[in-house]
Structures are given as structure tokens and as C-alpha cells.
Coordinates of C-alpha atoms in Angstrom, one line a residue:
M1 CA 66.1 -26.0 -16.1
T2 CA 63.0 -23.3 -16.8
H3 CA 60.7 -25.0 -19.1
P4 CA 60.7 -23.2 -22.5
L5 CA 57.1 -22.8 -22.7
S6 CA 56.3 -21.9 -18.9
M7 CA 55.3 -18.3 -19.3
S8 CA 51.4 -18.3 -19.2
R9 CA 51.2 -14.9 -21.1
R10 CA 52.7 -16.8 -24.3
T11 CA 49.6 -17.5 -26.8
M12 CA 50.0 -20.6 -28.6
L13 CA 48.1 -21.6 -31.2
Q14 CA 48.0 -24.4 -34.1
N15 CA 47.4 -26.8 -36.5
A16 CA 48.5 -27.9 -39.6
L17 CA 48.4 -31.6 -41.1
L18 CA 46.8 -34.8 -41.1
G19 CA 45.6 -36.7 -43.4
A20 CA 44.0 -38.9 -45.6
A21 CA 41.3 -40.7 -46.1
A22 CA 40.0 -38.7 -48.4
F23 CA 39.4 -38.1 -51.6
G24 CA 35.5 -39.9 -50.7
V25 CA 37.0 -43.1 -50.1
P26 CA 36.8 -44.1 -46.5
A27 CA 39.5 -46.5 -46.4
I28 CA 42.3 -44.6 -47.9
L29 CA 44.3 -44.3 -45.4
A30 CA 44.9 -47.8 -44.6
G31 CA 45.0 -48.0 -48.5
C32 CA 48.2 -45.5 -48.6
S33 CA 49.8 -47.0 -45.3
N34 CA 52.9 -49.2 -45.3
P35 CA 52.7 -52.4 -44.5
A36 CA 55.3 -52.5 -42.4
D37 CA 53.7 -49.8 -40.4
Q38 CA 50.5 -52.3 -40.0
G39 CA 51.8 -53.8 -36.6
A40 CA 53.3 -52.0 -33.4
P41 CA 52.0 -54.6 -30.6
G42 CA 52.8 -53.4 -26.9
A43 CA 55.6 -55.1 -24.9
G44 CA 52.5 -57.4 -23.2
G45 CA 52.0 -58.9 -26.9
T46 CA 47.9 -59.8 -26.2
A47 CA 45.6 -56.4 -26.6
A48 CA 43.8 -55.4 -23.2
R49 CA 41.0 -53.2 -25.0
G50 CA 41.2 -54.7 -29.1
T51 CA 43.3 -52.4 -31.3
V52 CA 43.5 -48.9 -31.7
S53 CA 44.3 -47.3 -35.2
I54 CA 46.1 -44.1 -35.6
G55 CA 46.7 -42.1 -38.5
S56 CA 50.1 -40.7 -38.3
N57 CA 51.4 -37.8 -41.0
A58 CA 55.1 -39.2 -39.6
S59 CA 55.9 -40.3 -43.2
D60 CA 59.7 -39.2 -43.0
E61 CA 62.3 -41.5 -41.9
V62 CA 63.5 -40.4 -38.6
P63 CA 60.0 -39.3 -37.4
K64 CA 58.1 -42.4 -38.5
K65 CA 61.1 -44.5 -36.8
S66 CA 60.7 -42.4 -33.6
L67 CA 56.6 -42.8 -33.6
Q68 CA 57.2 -46.9 -34.1
T69 CA 59.7 -47.1 -31.4
V70 CA 57.5 -45.2 -28.8
L71 CA 54.4 -47.3 -29.8
Q72 CA 56.2 -50.6 -29.0
A73 CA 56.0 -49.6 -25.1
F74 CA 52.3 -49.4 -25.0
T75 CA 50.9 -52.6 -23.7
Q76 CA 47.0 -51.7 -23.1
A77 CA 46.1 -52.5 -26.4
D78 CA 47.6 -53.2 -29.8
V79 CA 48.4 -50.3 -31.9
K80 CA 47.6 -50.1 -35.8
I81 CA 49.6 -47.3 -37.5
N82 CA 48.5 -45.9 -40.9
T83 CA 51.1 -43.5 -42.2
V84 CA 50.3 -41.4 -45.1
D85 CA 52.6 -38.5 -46.9
H86 CA 52.9 -35.5 -45.0
N87 CA 51.2 -33.0 -47.3
T88 CA 48.4 -35.5 -48.6
F89 CA 47.7 -35.7 -44.7
Q90 CA 47.5 -32.0 -44.6
E91 CA 45.3 -31.2 -47.3
N92 CA 42.7 -34.0 -46.9
I93 CA 42.0 -33.8 -43.0
N94 CA 38.6 -32.1 -43.7
R95 CA 37.3 -35.0 -45.6
Y96 CA 39.0 -37.6 -43.5
L97 CA 37.5 -36.4 -40.2
Q98 CA 34.5 -36.3 -41.5
G99 CA 34.8 -39.8 -43.2
A100 CA 36.2 -42.9 -41.5
P101 CA 39.3 -41.9 -39.7
D102 CA 41.4 -43.5 -37.4
D103 CA 40.9 -43.5 -33.7
V104 CA 43.6 -41.4 -33.0
F105 CA 45.5 -38.8 -35.1
T106 CA 48.9 -36.8 -35.3
W107 CA 47.9 -32.8 -35.6
F108 CA 49.0 -29.7 -34.4
A109 CA 48.3 -27.4 -31.3
G110 CA 46.3 -24.1 -31.4
Y111 CA 43.8 -22.6 -33.9
R112 CA 43.3 -25.7 -36.0
M113 CA 42.9 -28.1 -33.4
R114 CA 40.1 -25.5 -31.9
F115 CA 38.7 -25.3 -35.7
F116 CA 38.0 -29.1 -35.7
A117 CA 36.9 -29.5 -32.3
E118 CA 34.2 -26.8 -32.7
Q119 CA 32.9 -28.7 -36.0
G120 CA 32.5 -31.8 -33.6
L121 CA 35.0 -33.6 -35.5
A122 CA 37.6 -34.4 -32.2
T123 CA 36.4 -36.0 -28.9
D124 CA 37.0 -34.2 -25.5
I125 CA 40.0 -35.5 -23.7
S126 CA 39.4 -33.5 -20.7
D127 CA 39.3 -36.5 -18.5
V128 CA 42.7 -37.6 -19.9
W129 CA 44.0 -34.1 -18.7
Q130 CA 43.1 -34.2 -15.2
E131 CA 45.8 -37.2 -15.2
I132 CA 48.5 -35.9 -17.7
G133 CA 47.7 -32.1 -16.7
A134 CA 50.6 -31.9 -13.7
D135 CA 53.0 -32.7 -16.5
Y136 CA 52.9 -29.9 -18.8
T137 CA 53.1 -25.8 -18.2
P138 CA 49.4 -23.9 -18.1
A139 CA 50.9 -22.3 -22.0
F140 CA 51.1 -26.2 -23.7
K141 CA 47.5 -26.9 -21.8
Q142 CA 46.4 -23.6 -23.4
A143 CA 47.4 -24.9 -26.8
A144 CA 45.5 -28.1 -26.4
T145 CA 42.2 -26.4 -25.1
G146 CA 39.2 -25.7 -27.2
S147 CA 37.1 -22.2 -27.8
D148 CA 34.6 -24.0 -25.1
G149 CA 37.3 -24.4 -22.6
K150 CA 37.7 -28.1 -22.7
Q151 CA 41.1 -30.2 -23.9
Y152 CA 41.1 -31.9 -27.2
F153 CA 44.9 -32.4 -27.8
V154 CA 48.2 -33.8 -26.2
P155 CA 51.2 -32.2 -27.0
F156 CA 54.1 -34.5 -27.4
T157 CA 57.0 -32.3 -29.0
Y158 CA 57.9 -29.1 -30.4
Y159 CA 61.0 -27.3 -32.2
P160 CA 62.0 -23.5 -32.9
W161 CA 62.6 -22.1 -36.5
A162 CA 65.7 -20.5 -36.9
V163 CA 68.9 -19.7 -39.4
F164 CA 70.9 -22.8 -39.6
Y165 CA 74.3 -23.1 -40.4
R166 CA 77.4 -25.2 -40.5
K167 CA 79.6 -24.1 -38.1
S168 CA 83.0 -25.7 -39.3
V169 CA 82.0 -23.1 -43.2
W170 CA 81.6 -20.5 -41.1
E171 CA 84.5 -20.9 -38.5
E172 CA 86.7 -21.2 -42.0
K173 CA 85.1 -18.1 -43.8
G174 CA 85.0 -16.1 -40.5
Y175 CA 81.6 -15.5 -40.7
E176 CA 79.8 -13.5 -38.0
V177 CA 76.4 -14.1 -36.3
P178 CA 74.0 -11.1 -37.8
E179 CA 72.0 -9.3 -35.4
T180 CA 70.1 -6.8 -38.3
L181 CA 68.9 -7.0 -41.7
D182 CA 71.6 -5.1 -42.9
E183 CA 74.2 -7.4 -41.2
F184 CA 72.0 -10.4 -42.7
T185 CA 72.2 -9.1 -46.1
A186 CA 75.9 -8.0 -46.2
L187 CA 76.7 -11.7 -44.9
A188 CA 74.6 -12.9 -47.8
G189 CA 76.7 -10.5 -50.5
R190 CA 79.7 -12.0 -49.0
M191 CA 78.8 -15.4 -49.0
K192 CA 78.1 -15.2 -52.5
S193 CA 81.3 -13.6 -53.2
D194 CA 83.0 -16.5 -51.2
G195 CA 80.9 -19.2 -54.0
L196 CA 78.2 -20.2 -51.8
I197 CA 74.3 -19.8 -52.3
P198 CA 73.8 -17.7 -49.0
I199 CA 70.1 -19.1 -48.3
A200 CA 68.8 -22.5 -48.7
F201 CA 64.9 -22.1 -49.9
A202 CA 62.7 -24.5 -51.1
D203 CA 58.9 -24.4 -51.6
K204 CA 57.5 -27.3 -53.5
D205 CA 55.3 -28.4 -50.8
G206 CA 53.8 -25.2 -50.2
W207 CA 54.2 -24.5 -46.8
P208 CA 58.2 -24.0 -46.0
A209 CA 57.8 -20.4 -47.9
M210 CA 55.3 -19.6 -44.7
G211 CA 58.0 -19.7 -42.3
T212 CA 59.8 -16.8 -44.0
F213 CA 56.6 -14.6 -44.2
D214 CA 56.0 -15.1 -40.5
I215 CA 59.0 -14.4 -39.5
V216 CA 59.6 -11.0 -41.6
N217 CA 56.1 -10.3 -40.4
L218 CA 57.2 -10.5 -36.8
R219 CA 60.3 -8.8 -37.1
V220 CA 58.5 -6.1 -39.4
N221 CA 55.5 -5.5 -37.6
G222 CA 55.5 -7.4 -34.1
Y223 CA 53.5 -10.4 -33.1
D224 CA 50.3 -8.8 -32.3
F225 CA 49.4 -7.3 -35.8
H226 CA 51.1 -10.8 -37.2
I227 CA 48.1 -12.9 -35.1
S228 CA 45.7 -10.2 -36.2
L229 CA 46.7 -10.7 -39.8
M230 CA 46.0 -14.4 -39.2
A231 CA 42.9 -14.2 -37.6
G232 CA 41.2 -12.1 -40.5
K233 CA 41.1 -9.0 -38.6
E234 CA 43.6 -6.9 -40.7
S235 CA 43.7 -6.1 -44.6
W236 CA 46.6 -7.5 -46.7
T237 CA 46.6 -4.2 -48.6
D238 CA 47.6 -2.7 -45.2
P239 CA 51.0 -0.9 -46.1
R240 CA 52.4 -2.8 -43.4
V241 CA 52.0 -6.2 -45.1
R242 CA 53.4 -4.2 -48.5
Q243 CA 56.6 -3.7 -46.5
V244 CA 56.6 -6.8 -45.6
F245 CA 57.0 -8.3 -49.0
D246 CA 59.2 -5.6 -50.1
T247 CA 61.6 -6.6 -47.4
W248 CA 61.4 -10.2 -48.2
R249 CA 61.4 -9.6 -52.0
G250 CA 65.0 -7.4 -51.3
L251 CA 66.5 -11.0 -50.0
L252 CA 65.3 -13.2 -52.7
E253 CA 68.2 -11.9 -54.7
H254 CA 70.1 -14.1 -52.0
H255 CA 68.1 -17.2 -52.1
Q256 CA 68.6 -20.4 -53.4
P257 CA 66.9 -20.0 -57.1
G258 CA 64.1 -22.6 -58.6
A259 CA 62.6 -22.9 -54.9
N260 CA 59.0 -24.0 -56.0
G261 CA 60.6 -27.1 -57.3
R262 CA 62.5 -28.2 -54.5
T263 CA 61.8 -29.8 -51.3
W264 CA 62.8 -28.8 -48.2
Q265 CA 64.8 -32.2 -47.6
E266 CA 66.8 -31.2 -50.7
A267 CA 67.2 -27.8 -49.6
A268 CA 68.8 -29.2 -46.0
Q269 CA 71.1 -31.4 -48.0
S270 CA 72.6 -28.1 -49.8
L271 CA 73.4 -27.0 -46.6
Q272 CA 74.6 -30.3 -45.4
Q273 CA 76.8 -30.7 -48.3
K274 CA 78.2 -26.9 -47.8
K275 CA 76.7 -25.5 -51.1
T276 CA 74.6 -22.9 -49.0
G277 CA 75.2 -20.7 -46.0
M278 CA 72.4 -20.8 -44.2
Y279 CA 68.6 -21.9 -44.2
L280 CA 65.4 -20.7 -42.2
L281 CA 63.6 -23.7 -41.2
G282 CA 62.2 -25.8 -38.1
M283 CA 65.0 -27.6 -36.3
F284 CA 63.4 -30.7 -37.9
V285 CA 66.5 -29.8 -40.2
A286 CA 68.5 -31.9 -38.3
Q287 CA 67.1 -35.0 -39.9
Q288 CA 68.9 -34.4 -43.0
F289 CA 72.3 -34.3 -40.7
P290 CA 73.8 -38.0 -40.0
G291 CA 76.1 -38.6 -37.8
S292 CA 79.0 -36.3 -36.9
D293 CA 77.4 -33.6 -39.4
L294 CA 74.9 -32.9 -36.8
D295 CA 77.5 -31.7 -34.5
D296 CA 78.0 -29.2 -36.8
L297 CA 74.8 -27.7 -36.9
D298 CA 74.1 -24.5 -35.3
F299 CA 71.5 -21.8 -35.5
F300 CA 70.3 -18.2 -34.9
A301 CA 67.4 -16.3 -34.2
F302 CA 66.2 -14.4 -37.5
P303 CA 67.9 -10.6 -37.5
S304 CA 66.0 -7.9 -36.1
I305 CA 64.3 -5.5 -38.5
N306 CA 62.2 -3.1 -36.7
P307 CA 63.7 -2.3 -33.0
Q308 CA 60.5 -1.8 -31.7
F309 CA 60.0 -5.5 -31.9
G310 CA 63.7 -6.6 -31.8
Q311 CA 64.0 -10.4 -31.8
E312 CA 61.3 -10.9 -29.1
S313 CA 59.2 -13.2 -31.4
V314 CA 59.9 -17.2 -31.9
E315 CA 57.9 -19.3 -34.4
A316 CA 57.9 -22.8 -32.1
P317 CA 55.1 -25.0 -33.5
I318 CA 53.6 -27.7 -31.5
D319 CA 52.7 -31.1 -32.9
G320 CA 51.0 -33.8 -31.0
Y321 CA 47.6 -36.5 -30.9
M322 CA 43.9 -36.0 -30.9
I323 CA 41.0 -38.6 -30.8
S324 CA 38.5 -38.3 -33.9
A325 CA 34.8 -37.9 -32.9
K326 CA 34.0 -41.0 -34.8
A327 CA 36.9 -43.2 -32.9
K328 CA 35.9 -46.7 -32.5
N329 CA 37.9 -47.2 -29.5
V330 CA 37.6 -44.3 -27.3
D331 CA 39.0 -45.9 -24.1
G332 CA 41.9 -47.6 -25.8
A333 CA 42.6 -44.4 -27.5
K334 CA 42.6 -42.3 -24.4
Q335 CA 45.3 -45.1 -23.0
L336 CA 47.5 -44.3 -26.0
L337 CA 47.4 -40.8 -25.5
K338 CA 48.2 -40.9 -21.7
H339 CA 51.1 -43.1 -23.0
L340 CA 52.1 -40.4 -25.6
A341 CA 52.1 -37.8 -22.8
S342 CA 54.4 -39.3 -20.8
A343 CA 57.9 -37.7 -20.3
A344 CA 59.5 -41.3 -20.8
S345 CA 57.8 -41.9 -24.3
Q346 CA 58.7 -38.2 -25.1
D347 CA 62.5 -38.7 -23.9
V348 CA 62.6 -41.5 -26.4
A349 CA 61.3 -39.9 -29.2
T350 CA 63.8 -36.5 -28.6
K351 CA 66.3 -38.8 -28.6
L352 CA 65.7 -40.5 -31.8
D353 CA 64.5 -37.2 -33.6
P354 CA 67.1 -34.7 -32.5
G355 CA 65.1 -31.9 -34.5
T356 CA 62.6 -31.9 -31.5
L357 CA 62.1 -31.1 -28.1
A358 CA 60.1 -32.7 -25.6
A359 CA 56.3 -30.7 -24.3
S360 CA 56.4 -32.5 -21.0
S361 CA 57.9 -30.4 -18.4
K362 CA 59.2 -33.6 -16.4
A363 CA 61.1 -34.6 -19.6
D364 CA 64.9 -35.5 -19.3
T365 CA 66.9 -32.7 -20.9
S366 CA 70.0 -33.9 -19.6
G367 CA 70.7 -36.1 -22.3
Y368 CA 69.7 -33.3 -25.0
S369 CA 71.9 -32.6 -27.7
A370 CA 74.1 -29.3 -28.1
L371 CA 71.3 -28.0 -30.4
Q372 CA 68.3 -29.3 -28.5
K373 CA 69.8 -27.6 -25.4
R374 CA 70.2 -24.1 -27.5
G375 CA 66.6 -24.6 -29.4
A376 CA 64.9 -25.0 -25.6
E377 CA 66.7 -21.7 -24.7
L378 CA 65.8 -19.7 -27.8
V379 CA 62.2 -20.7 -26.9
S380 CA 62.3 -20.4 -23.2
Q381 CA 64.0 -16.7 -23.7
A382 CA 61.1 -15.5 -26.3
T383 CA 58.2 -12.6 -25.3
H384 CA 55.8 -14.2 -27.7
I385 CA 55.5 -17.9 -29.5
S386 CA 53.5 -18.3 -32.8
Q387 CA 52.8 -21.5 -34.0
F388 CA 52.8 -21.0 -38.1
L389 CA 51.4 -19.4 -40.6
D390 CA 49.3 -23.0 -41.6
R391 CA 48.5 -23.5 -37.6
D392 CA 47.7 -19.9 -36.7
T393 CA 45.0 -19.2 -39.4
R394 CA 41.8 -21.2 -40.7
P395 CA 43.0 -24.4 -42.6
D396 CA 40.9 -23.3 -45.6
F397 CA 42.9 -19.9 -46.0
A398 CA 46.1 -21.4 -45.5
S399 CA 45.9 -23.9 -47.9
T400 CA 43.4 -22.4 -50.9
V401 CA 44.8 -18.8 -50.7
M402 CA 48.1 -18.8 -48.9
I403 CA 49.5 -21.6 -50.4
P404 CA 49.4 -20.5 -54.2
A405 CA 50.0 -16.8 -53.0
L406 CA 53.4 -16.9 -51.5
Q407 CA 54.5 -19.6 -54.4
R408 CA 53.2 -16.8 -56.8
F409 CA 55.4 -14.0 -55.2
I410 CA 58.3 -16.3 -55.3
G411 CA 57.9 -16.8 -59.1
E412 CA 56.8 -13.1 -59.5
P413 CA 58.3 -10.9 -56.6
D414 CA 57.6 -7.5 -58.6
D415 CA 53.9 -7.9 -58.4
I416 CA 53.4 -7.5 -55.1
D417 CA 50.1 -5.0 -55.4
A418 CA 48.1 -7.3 -57.5
L419 CA 49.3 -10.1 -55.1
L420 CA 47.9 -8.7 -52.1
K421 CA 44.8 -7.4 -53.4
D422 CA 44.2 -10.9 -54.8
I423 CA 44.8 -12.3 -51.2
E424 CA 42.7 -9.9 -49.4
A425 CA 39.7 -10.7 -51.4
Q426 CA 39.8 -14.3 -51.0
K427 CA 40.1 -13.7 -47.5
A428 CA 37.1 -11.3 -47.6
N429 CA 35.4 -14.2 -48.8
I430 CA 36.5 -17.0 -46.2
F431 CA 36.5 -14.8 -43.0
R432 CA 32.8 -13.9 -43.0

């Protein structure tokens, strides 16, 4: 099959979360790690080049087990995994990298990867790419490349964002996939009449609502405007941005109430329990669908709003690994990145975590679940691929401005003008 990210015109962007040793305490990562994570020796037992430490934000059960299993096959060194809560990892990445970071750390492609590379906080791994480059499409290499033309990131997995639902519920109720916003709104009203909460929703962790903003902006104003806005080149008081929030406000009545106090896992469980009708989230939502429930999970691309842009854009964040500038075992870390870049490693990961897709073009997709095959097809058909708000913009803007702004909007959706003025004022101070 054609690899989903084979088109070089698709701009890949970036980021997000890592975490931890921070709060000014150099050893915080190790201190927060789970004792069970500490030893992940390779199959050979004895380390060839000492120990490689890896700071991981894979704190949820499924991705955590996936990483541990992948690393068991690494034989060139012993591996010490320091797992930190995903959000803690994200919010403290700057101090972590400036303090006493691990050799390798989990991170995201694109803008934020480039940001840390520019700050001198990441190690150039262009030599690693000389060996692994043939396993990736040009688009993935672009997503791993810094502003200086050097590579700093190894893509591991990716996943599309879409609207997920349970096939059995939709078949029972006779629901059909909406292609336009009007059809989507009408469907939500029908679900409400049927006793379902139409749209599962959560934003306790601050980032999930970014996905809703992104897709509505992509549908209303298109990819180019969205990326320009993320880069600080557009005004948040622009009428086009106001239209995004007006459109979103019109949908909020169909969203699960109390979102600012709910985690994405809890929202996903409401879909799994057939209490809600659909959920806009990344494909990692599959982590909350055990056993046969996973076969009942399906999705559709968010409906068209502006016919000019249709459904041409898909959000598909790329997760992977980097080496910190302060790594103690650089040679061992580079060997580990080669291992993670291998199709065999990514095949293991995507089998254990059904909400992900392999970044390697040599990965074996024949074992993909129906959901994974649909995900790969969705991305392959996209004209434009965005990464996610907190990966497509500056980390300080995403964390200190957009998280509280979107939570404020969810709580006070009628105060749009004041909200956008506040965002623009803060943006002007950050993007100088």
C-alpha cells in the first residue's frame, strides 16, 4: 500500500510534551518514575555500552507496556525508563532539558522539535538518519529536520484525529455519517432525542479541546490560514477566527457538559459505555475499548463547513524520540534510536497499541486492525496534514495562553470578543 505520509508537499509540524525533571530538581524524573520501569535489559542481558536512560511520557497503561516490550529486544545497552505523567512531562519540558535530562526522551515532530533544537537542547542525529533514512518517506524526514537542515528526531508512530463512534449503536439507531456541518448538527439533535449525549467531551488536561479548535479552523479557514495563525502571523481578533469560535459555540450545546472537570479517558469510556454518540479525538481513543469492543469502534472525518476547503485537511500528530544535548551515553542513545526506527520495533508497538500507526515505510501493515487500516487510508487521502495546536505553535503560547483560553471559552462561550482580545494581547508579547 502507498504509505500515508508519502507526499512531500504535506507540511509536518510538531510537539508536545515531555516531562519532567523540573521544578528545579535535577533528579525529578527518576524520582517520579515507577520502580517497575527501571530495568529493561536487552535480550542479551549484559550491556555493551553501559546504560541508556529514557525519559518517557507514556504513562497510560497501553503505551507504557508497548514501550517496555519494544525495548526488551534492544541488546546494545541496558535501558532505564523514567516514566512521568504525560501532562507533567509536557508542562516541564523546558526546565527538564536545561537541567539533568535523560539520554533519550519521548517527543513530537515539527515546530516544537525545531524549537528545542534551536535552543541547543537536542543532539544532532543526522548520522543516525544516514542509516535509517531509507525507511522513511521524505515527509517524515522533513518532520524530523531542524531549521538548520539537520535531523534531531526519530518518528515512531502517528495517529489521525477523527470523530469516533460505536458501529452497533449507529446501526441500531439508523444513524448515517454526516458530510456537512448541518447534517452533523441534525444528527446531534437526533441523538439527544434518543437519550444519548451527542458528543463526548473533556478538557481537564488542557489539550483535548485544542483538537476541536484545530479541526473547526481547518474546516472554516483552511490549512494555510491555520498554520499562519499558529505561527503568530495572523491576528486572533481577525473575523475569521471569530467565525471559528461562533461555529464551535453553536456545537457546544451538543457536547458533554462539565468538560473542564473530565479527562479524555473518562470521555472515551462514556462512548465505550454507549452513553455518548460520538467523540472527536485521536485514534488513541482505542486504548479505552477492550476486547471485542475495539471491533465495534469506527470513525469519520470531521464534516465539511466551508466548501472551499471541504475535508482536505487531517490532523495526524507524530510521536517519536530525541537525544538530549546533555546525554551522558550518546553512542548508546543513537543505537537505541536506530532500534526504535526499525520496522520490527514499530510493528510490535502498533500491535500492542491499536490506536497508533507505524511511521516506518517498511512496517508490516498486513497485521493492522480494520481501524488502523482505516486510519492509514484517511491520512493517505489528505491534502494537508497538521500536527496539533500544541505542536504547531510555540510551547509557551500553547501552554500559558491557549490552555486557559480554551477552558475559559468552554465555561463562558458567550464572551468571545473579550477572549480573543486577551489571546491577541498575550500573543503579541510572545511572538516578537
